[in-house]
PDB file of C-alpha atoms in Angstrom:
ATOM      1  CA  PRO A   1      -6.330  78.777 169.358  1.00 62.00           C
ATOM      2  CA  GLY A   2      -9.056  79.640 166.889  1.00 66.00           C
ATOM      3  CA  LYS A   3      -9.131  83.339 167.726  1.00 75.00           C
ATOM      4  CA  ILE A   4      -7.645  86.526 166.294  1.00 81.00           C
ATOM      5  CA  ILE A   5      -6.929  89.624 168.346  1.00 84.00           C
ATOM      6  CA  LYS A   6      -6.544  93.065 166.779  1.00 84.00           C
ATOM      7  CA  SER A   7      -5.012  96.363 167.846  1.00 86.00           C
ATOM      8  CA  ILE A   8      -5.954  99.677 166.254  1.00 83.00           C
ATOM      9  CA  ASN A   9      -3.600 101.813 168.348  1.00 90.00           C
ATOM     10  CA  GLY A  10      -0.142 100.353 167.731  1.00 88.00           C
ATOM     11  CA  GLY A  11      -0.442  97.481 170.189  1.00 92.00           C
ATOM     12  CA  ILE A  12      -1.453  99.445 173.307  1.00 95.00           C
ATOM     13  CA  ASN A  13      -4.864  97.756 173.478  1.00 95.00           C
ATOM     14  CA  TRP A  14      -5.995  94.458 171.973  1.00 93.00           C
ATOM     15  CA  ASN A  15      -9.500  93.079 171.343  1.00 87.00           C
ATOM     16  CA  TYR A  16     -10.735  89.746 170.081  1.00 84.00           C
ATOM     17  CA  LEU A  17     -12.465  89.828 166.724  1.00 78.00           C
ATOM     18  CA  PRO A  18     -16.136  88.819 167.070  1.00 70.00           C
ATOM     19  CA  GLN A  19     -17.815  85.606 165.952  1.00 59.00           C
ATOM     20  CA  GLN A  20     -14.781  83.375 166.177  1.00 57.00           C
ATOM     21  CA  TYR A  21     -15.012  79.691 166.819  1.00 52.00           C
ATOM     22  CA  ALA A  22     -12.515  77.439 168.572  1.00 48.00           C
ATOM     23  CA  ILE A  23     -13.073  74.819 165.871  1.00 53.00           C
ATOM     24  CA  TYR A  24     -10.436  76.644 163.842  1.00 62.00           C
ATOM     25  CA  SER A  25      -6.716  76.158 164.249  1.00 76.00           C
ATOM     26  CA  LEU A  26      -5.351  79.333 162.660  1.00 79.00           C
ATOM     27  CA  ILE A  27      -2.233  78.885 160.551  1.00 84.00           C
ATOM     28  CA  ARG A  28      -1.501  82.281 158.935  1.00 88.00           C
ATOM     29  CA  ILE A  29      -2.935  85.796 158.859  1.00 90.00           C
ATOM     30  CA  PHE A  30      -2.365  88.198 155.955  1.00 93.00           C
ATOM     31  CA  THR A  31      -3.458  91.825 156.296  1.00 92.00           C
ATOM     32  CA  ASP A  32      -3.712  94.665 153.809  1.00 94.00           C
ATOM     33  CA  LYS A  33      -1.306  97.372 154.949  1.00 90.00           C
ATOM     34  CA  VAL A  34      -3.369 100.068 153.162  1.00 91.00           C
ATOM     35  CA  ASN A  35      -6.895  98.922 154.101  1.00 92.00           C
ATOM     36  CA  SER A  36      -7.029  97.207 157.502  1.00 87.00           C
ATOM     37  CA  ASN A  37     -10.548  95.951 156.723  1.00 89.00           C
ATOM     38  CA  ARG A  38      -9.124  93.330 154.344  1.00 93.00           C
ATOM     39  CA  ILE A  39      -7.822  90.198 156.069  1.00 91.00           C
ATOM     40  CA  VAL A  40      -7.061  86.730 154.710  1.00 92.00           C
ATOM     41  CA  THR A  41      -6.534  83.884 157.130  1.00 88.00           C
ATOM     42  CA  THR A  42      -5.865  80.181 156.770  1.00 87.00           C
ATOM     43  CA  ALA A  43      -7.346  77.710 159.205  1.00 82.00           C
ATOM     44  CA  LYS A  44      -7.599  73.979 159.740  1.00 80.00           C
ATOM     45  CA  THR A  45     -10.326  72.050 161.470  1.00 71.00           C
ATOM     46  CA  SER A  46      -9.283  71.409 165.038  1.00 61.00           C
ATOM     47  CA  SER A  47      -9.212  67.881 166.355  1.00 57.00           C
ATOM     48  CA  GLY A  48     -12.624  66.540 167.249  1.00 54.00           C
ATOM     49  CA  SER A  49     -14.343  67.919 164.147  1.00 55.00           C
ATOM     50  CA  ASN A  50     -14.342  66.191 160.794  1.00 55.00           C
ATOM     51  CA  ASP A  51     -16.171  68.893 158.806  1.00 59.00           C
ATOM     52  CA  PRO A  52     -13.935  69.926 155.867  1.00 58.00           C
ATOM     53  CA  ASN A  53     -15.854  73.199 155.510  1.00 57.00           C
ATOM     54  CA  TYR A  54     -13.892  74.557 158.454  1.00 65.00           C
ATOM     55  CA  THR A  55     -10.557  74.120 156.673  1.00 79.00           C
ATOM     56  CA  GLY A  56      -9.214  76.519 154.067  1.00 85.00           C
ATOM     57  CA  THR A  57      -8.502  80.140 153.227  1.00 89.00           C
ATOM     58  CA  LEU A  58     -11.009  82.686 154.499  1.00 87.00           C
ATOM     59  CA  PHE A  59     -11.450  86.356 153.576  1.00 90.00           C
ATOM     60  CA  SER A  60     -12.865  89.309 155.479  1.00 89.00           C
ATOM     61  CA  ASN A  61     -13.504  92.725 153.945  1.00 89.00           C
ATOM     62  CA  ASN A  62     -14.963  94.195 157.124  1.00 86.00           C
ATOM     63  CA  GLY A  63     -12.005  94.156 159.486  1.00 85.00           C
ATOM     64  CA  GLY A  64     -12.604  90.636 160.718  1.00 81.00           C
ATOM     65  CA  GLN A  65     -16.206  91.120 161.793  1.00 78.00           C
ATOM     66  CA  THR A  66     -17.055  88.119 159.594  1.00 78.00           C
ATOM     67  CA  PHE A  67     -15.006  85.727 157.483  1.00 78.00           C
ATOM     68  CA  GLY A  68     -16.206  83.867 154.431  1.00 71.00           C
ATOM     69  CA  THR A  69     -17.265  84.654 150.909  1.00 58.00           C
ATOM     70  CA  PRO A  70     -20.214  87.058 150.662  1.00 53.00           C
ATOM     71  CA  PHE A  71     -22.417  84.340 149.138  1.00 50.00           C
ATOM     72  CA  GLY A  72     -21.325  81.538 151.433  1.00 47.00           C
ATOM     73  CA  GLY A  73     -21.723  83.051 154.859  1.00 47.00           C
ATOM     74  CA  TYR A  74     -19.312  82.820 157.742  1.00 50.00           C
ATOM     75  CA  TYR A  75     -18.120  79.244 157.301  1.00 59.00           C
ATOM     76  CA  LYS A  76     -17.510  79.196 153.543  1.00 75.00           C
ATOM     77  CA  PRO A  77     -13.833  79.630 152.705  1.00 82.00           C
ATOM     78  CA  VAL A  78     -12.566  81.201 149.499  1.00 88.00           C
ATOM     79  CA  ASP A  79     -10.854  77.865 148.864  1.00 90.00           C
ATOM     80  CA  PHE A  80     -10.262  74.643 150.793  1.00 87.00           C
ATOM     81  CA  GLU A  81      -6.481  74.849 150.259  1.00 90.00           C
ATOM     82  CA  LEU A  82      -4.317  76.895 152.627  1.00 91.00           C
ATOM     83  CA  ALA A  83      -2.825  80.098 151.184  1.00 93.00           C
ATOM     84  CA  GLU A  84       0.941  80.286 150.739  1.00 94.00           C
ATOM     85  CA  ASP A  85       0.935  84.084 150.244  1.00 95.00           C
ATOM     86  CA  VAL A  86      -1.468  86.949 149.542  1.00 96.00           C
ATOM     87  CA  LEU A  87      -0.970  90.107 147.497  1.00 96.00           C
ATOM     88  CA  PHE A  88      -3.350  92.996 148.198  1.00 95.00           C
ATOM     89  CA  TYR A  89      -2.668  94.519 144.784  1.00 93.00           C
ATOM     90  CA  ASP A  90      -4.929  97.586 144.788  1.00 92.00           C
ATOM     91  CA  ALA A  91      -8.261  98.744 146.249  1.00 92.00           C
ATOM     92  CA  ASN A  92     -10.216  95.934 144.558  1.00 93.00           C
ATOM     93  CA  LYS A  93      -7.722  93.323 143.385  1.00 94.00           C
ATOM     94  CA  ILE A  94      -6.366  90.576 145.645  1.00 95.00           C
ATOM     95  CA  ILE A  95      -4.253  87.609 144.522  1.00 95.00           C
ATOM     96  CA  ILE A  96      -3.993  84.472 146.662  1.00 95.00           C
ATOM     97  CA  LEU A  97      -1.293  81.855 146.067  1.00 94.00           C
ATOM     98  CA  LEU A  98      -2.529  78.373 146.913  1.00 93.00           C
ATOM     99  CA  PRO A  99      -0.494  75.150 146.632  1.00 91.00           C
ATOM    100  CA  ASN A 100      -2.114  74.120 143.341  1.00 89.00           C
ATOM    101  CA  LYS A 101      -3.569  77.322 141.886  1.00 92.00           C
ATOM    102  CA  ILE A 102      -3.765  81.097 141.969  1.00 93.00           C
ATOM    103  CA  LEU A 103      -7.042  82.845 142.804  1.00 94.00           C
ATOM    104  CA  LYS A 104      -7.785  86.470 141.993  1.00 94.00           C
ATOM    105  CA  THR A 105     -10.599  88.860 142.771  1.00 94.00           C
ATOM    106  CA  GLU A 106     -11.044  92.187 141.023  1.00 93.00           C
ATOM    107  CA  ASN A 107     -14.104  93.224 143.062  1.00 94.00           C
ATOM    108  CA  ASN A 108     -12.783  93.057 146.644  1.00 92.00           C
ATOM    109  CA  GLY A 109     -13.767  89.455 147.264  1.00 90.00           C
ATOM    110  CA  VAL A 110     -17.258  89.333 145.807  1.00 88.00           C
ATOM    111  CA  THR A 111     -16.117  86.743 143.243  1.00 90.00           C
ATOM    112  CA  TRP A 112     -12.895  84.763 142.915  1.00 92.00           C
ATOM    113  CA  ASN A 113     -11.441  83.300 139.704  1.00 93.00           C
ATOM    114  CA  GLN A 114      -8.627  80.853 139.126  1.00 92.00           C
ATOM    115  CA  VAL A 115      -6.043  82.489 136.867  1.00 89.00           C
ATOM    116  CA  SER A 116      -3.235  79.917 136.755  1.00 84.00           C
ATOM    117  CA  SER A 117      -1.887  76.906 138.571  1.00 77.00           C
ATOM    118  CA  PRO A 118       1.861  77.153 139.304  1.00 78.00           C
ATOM    119  CA  ASN A 119       3.103  76.209 142.748  1.00 88.00           C
ATOM    120  CA  PHE A 120       4.358  79.631 143.870  1.00 93.00           C
ATOM    121  CA  LYS A 121       5.402  80.439 147.437  1.00 93.00           C
ATOM    122  CA  LYS A 122       5.730  84.277 147.443  1.00 95.00           C
ATOM    123  CA  ILE A 123       4.268  87.080 145.301  1.00 95.00           C
ATOM    124  CA  VAL A 124       4.816  90.829 144.898  1.00 95.00           C
ATOM    125  CA  GLY A 125       3.422  93.299 142.397  1.00 93.00           C
ATOM    126  CA  ASP A 126       3.441  96.885 141.207  1.00 88.00           C
ATOM    127  CA  PRO A 127       0.040  98.272 140.128  1.00 85.00           C
ATOM    128  CA  SER A 128       1.699 101.265 138.408  1.00 81.00           C
ATOM    129  CA  ASN A 129       3.116  99.037 135.647  1.00 82.00           C
ATOM    130  CA  ASN A 130       0.771  96.016 136.014  1.00 84.00           C
ATOM    131  CA  ILE A 131       3.573  93.547 136.659  1.00 89.00           C
ATOM    132  CA  LEU A 132       3.782  90.646 139.108  1.00 93.00           C
ATOM    133  CA  PHE A 133       6.760  88.636 140.360  1.00 93.00           C
ATOM    134  CA  ALA A 134       6.428  85.272 142.093  1.00 94.00           C
ATOM    135  CA  THR A 135       8.810  82.641 143.401  1.00 93.00           C
ATOM    136  CA  THR A 136       8.836  78.890 143.700  1.00 93.00           C
ATOM    137  CA  GLU A 137      11.259  77.317 146.131  1.00 91.00           C
ATOM    138  CA  ASN A 138      14.253  78.351 143.993  1.00 89.00           C
ATOM    139  CA  SER A 139      12.993  80.168 140.864  1.00 91.00           C
ATOM    140  CA  VAL A 140      11.545  83.574 139.964  1.00 92.00           C
ATOM    141  CA  TYR A 141       8.795  84.242 137.402  1.00 93.00           C
ATOM    142  CA  ASN A 142       7.001  87.349 136.200  1.00 91.00           C
ATOM    143  CA  SER A 143       3.601  88.091 134.720  1.00 92.00           C
ATOM    144  CA  VAL A 144       2.457  91.123 132.752  1.00 90.00           C
ATOM    145  CA  ASP A 145      -1.185  90.001 132.387  1.00 88.00           C
ATOM    146  CA  GLY A 146      -2.382  89.822 135.988  1.00 86.00           C
ATOM    147  CA  GLY A 147      -1.169  86.279 136.629  1.00 87.00           C
ATOM    148  CA  VAL A 148      -2.828  84.555 133.668  1.00 86.00           C
ATOM    149  CA  SER A 149       0.554  83.562 132.209  1.00 90.00           C
ATOM    150  CA  TRP A 150       4.048  83.496 133.702  1.00 93.00           C
ATOM    151  CA  GLN A 151       7.559  83.766 132.234  1.00 92.00           C
ATOM    152  CA  PHE A 152      10.612  82.178 133.849  1.00 92.00           C
ATOM    153  CA  LEU A 153      13.261  84.730 134.890  1.00 90.00           C
ATOM    154  CA  TYR A 154      15.796  83.109 137.184  1.00 87.00           C
ATOM    155  CA  SER A 155      16.738  79.972 139.067  1.00 87.00           C
ATOM    156  CA  ASN A 156      19.025  79.574 142.061  1.00 79.00           C
ATOM    157  CA  ASN A 157      20.508  76.479 143.695  1.00 83.00           C
ATOM    158  CA  SER A 158      19.516  77.688 147.153  1.00 85.00           C
ATOM    159  CA  ILE A 159      16.070  78.302 148.600  1.00 91.00           C
ATOM    160  CA  ILE A 160      14.509  81.717 148.019  1.00 91.00           C
ATOM    161  CA  ASN A 161      13.430  83.057 151.405  1.00 92.00           C
ATOM    162  CA  SER A 162      11.709  86.259 150.325  1.00 92.00           C
ATOM    163  CA  ILE A 163      11.027  88.651 147.452  1.00 93.00           C
ATOM    164  CA  VAL A 164      10.306  92.372 147.739  1.00 93.00           C
ATOM    165  CA  LEU A 165      10.042  95.321 145.371  1.00 91.00           C
ATOM    166  CA  ILE A 166      12.329  98.306 145.890  1.00 88.00           C
ATOM    167  CA  ASP A 167      12.876 101.608 144.081  1.00 85.00           C
ATOM    168  CA  TYR A 168      16.027 100.888 142.083  1.00 77.00           C
ATOM    169  CA  LEU A 169      17.334 102.070 138.714  1.00 72.00           C
ATOM    170  CA  GLY A 170      14.330 104.321 138.118  1.00 76.00           C
ATOM    171  CA  GLY A 171      11.525 101.890 138.887  1.00 78.00           C
ATOM    172  CA  LYS A 172      10.175  99.116 141.078  1.00 84.00           C
ATOM    173  CA  THR A 173      12.653  96.260 140.950  1.00 86.00           C
ATOM    174  CA  PRO A 174      12.462  92.865 142.678  1.00 89.00           C
ATOM    175  CA  ILE A 175      15.163  91.688 145.028  1.00 89.00           C
ATOM    176  CA  ILE A 176      15.327  88.181 146.433  1.00 90.00           C
ATOM    177  CA  SER A 177      16.908  86.869 149.589  1.00 90.00           C
ATOM    178  CA  THR A 178      18.470  83.396 149.475  1.00 88.00           C
ATOM    179  CA  GLU A 179      20.860  81.379 151.604  1.00 85.00           C
ATOM    180  CA  GLU A 180      23.634  82.615 149.277  1.00 84.00           C
ATOM    181  CA  GLY A 181      22.833  86.305 149.610  1.00 83.00           C
ATOM    182  CA  VAL A 182      20.626  89.067 148.251  1.00 87.00           C
ATOM    183  CA  PHE A 183      20.120  89.441 144.487  1.00 86.00           C
ATOM    184  CA  VAL A 184      18.566  92.245 142.435  1.00 85.00           C
ATOM    185  CA  LEU A 185      17.030  92.110 138.941  1.00 82.00           C
ATOM    186  CA  LYS A 186      19.301  94.219 136.753  1.00 78.00           C
ATOM    187  CA  ASN A 187      19.319  94.234 132.938  1.00 72.00           C
ATOM    188  CA  GLY A 188      17.104  91.144 132.852  1.00 71.00           C
ATOM    189  CA  ASN A 189      19.290  89.067 135.205  1.00 72.00           C
ATOM    190  CA  PHE A 190      19.456  88.631 138.955  1.00 76.00           C
ATOM    191  CA  THR A 191      22.866  89.676 140.192  1.00 76.00           C
ATOM    192  CA  TRP A 192      24.364  89.771 143.644  1.00 74.00           C
ATOM    193  CA  LEU A 193      23.474  93.051 145.391  1.00 68.00           C
ATOM    194  CA  SER A 194      26.734  94.528 146.577  1.00 59.00           C
ATOM    195  CA  SER A 195      27.019  97.353 149.057  1.00 44.00           C
TER     196      SER A 195
END
């Protein structure tokens, strides 16, 4: 509880990240698959402490050596809400989905700005065409302006479990997984992905 361990050799050896405090109850960890120095974690204050500054979404751009915004020090979270999902979009841009807003940085976490406020659960994006796709519990939206505005694309009666981008029909195309099956965006509509 309250600690993160990291392996840099495929899980053969593990080491605790420094400067961690047991006051945290870690909920989720999101890591950049391209740059392992960028980590977002969500944490809640553990029982026995009533300081709200220990609860929220924290960011590290130094491999977990420290967490917190550069101006706030170790304890200052990016936001006091807990992240639903994180998109490490490119070398400088990161998008964090929070329950009541979306935060974005374009300078690797130096500053964060709120870009919109939908209640999205999952997000994917393709930097080559500057497009984002995000899901609510049962709908899919897209944005062509970095998440400032969103357009409705699709709704399903069942819960959307995941969304990913695949190479399909000559470009990056989103597919979603639901309780009813797997669907792909084709000609502007999500259709069942057959074998």
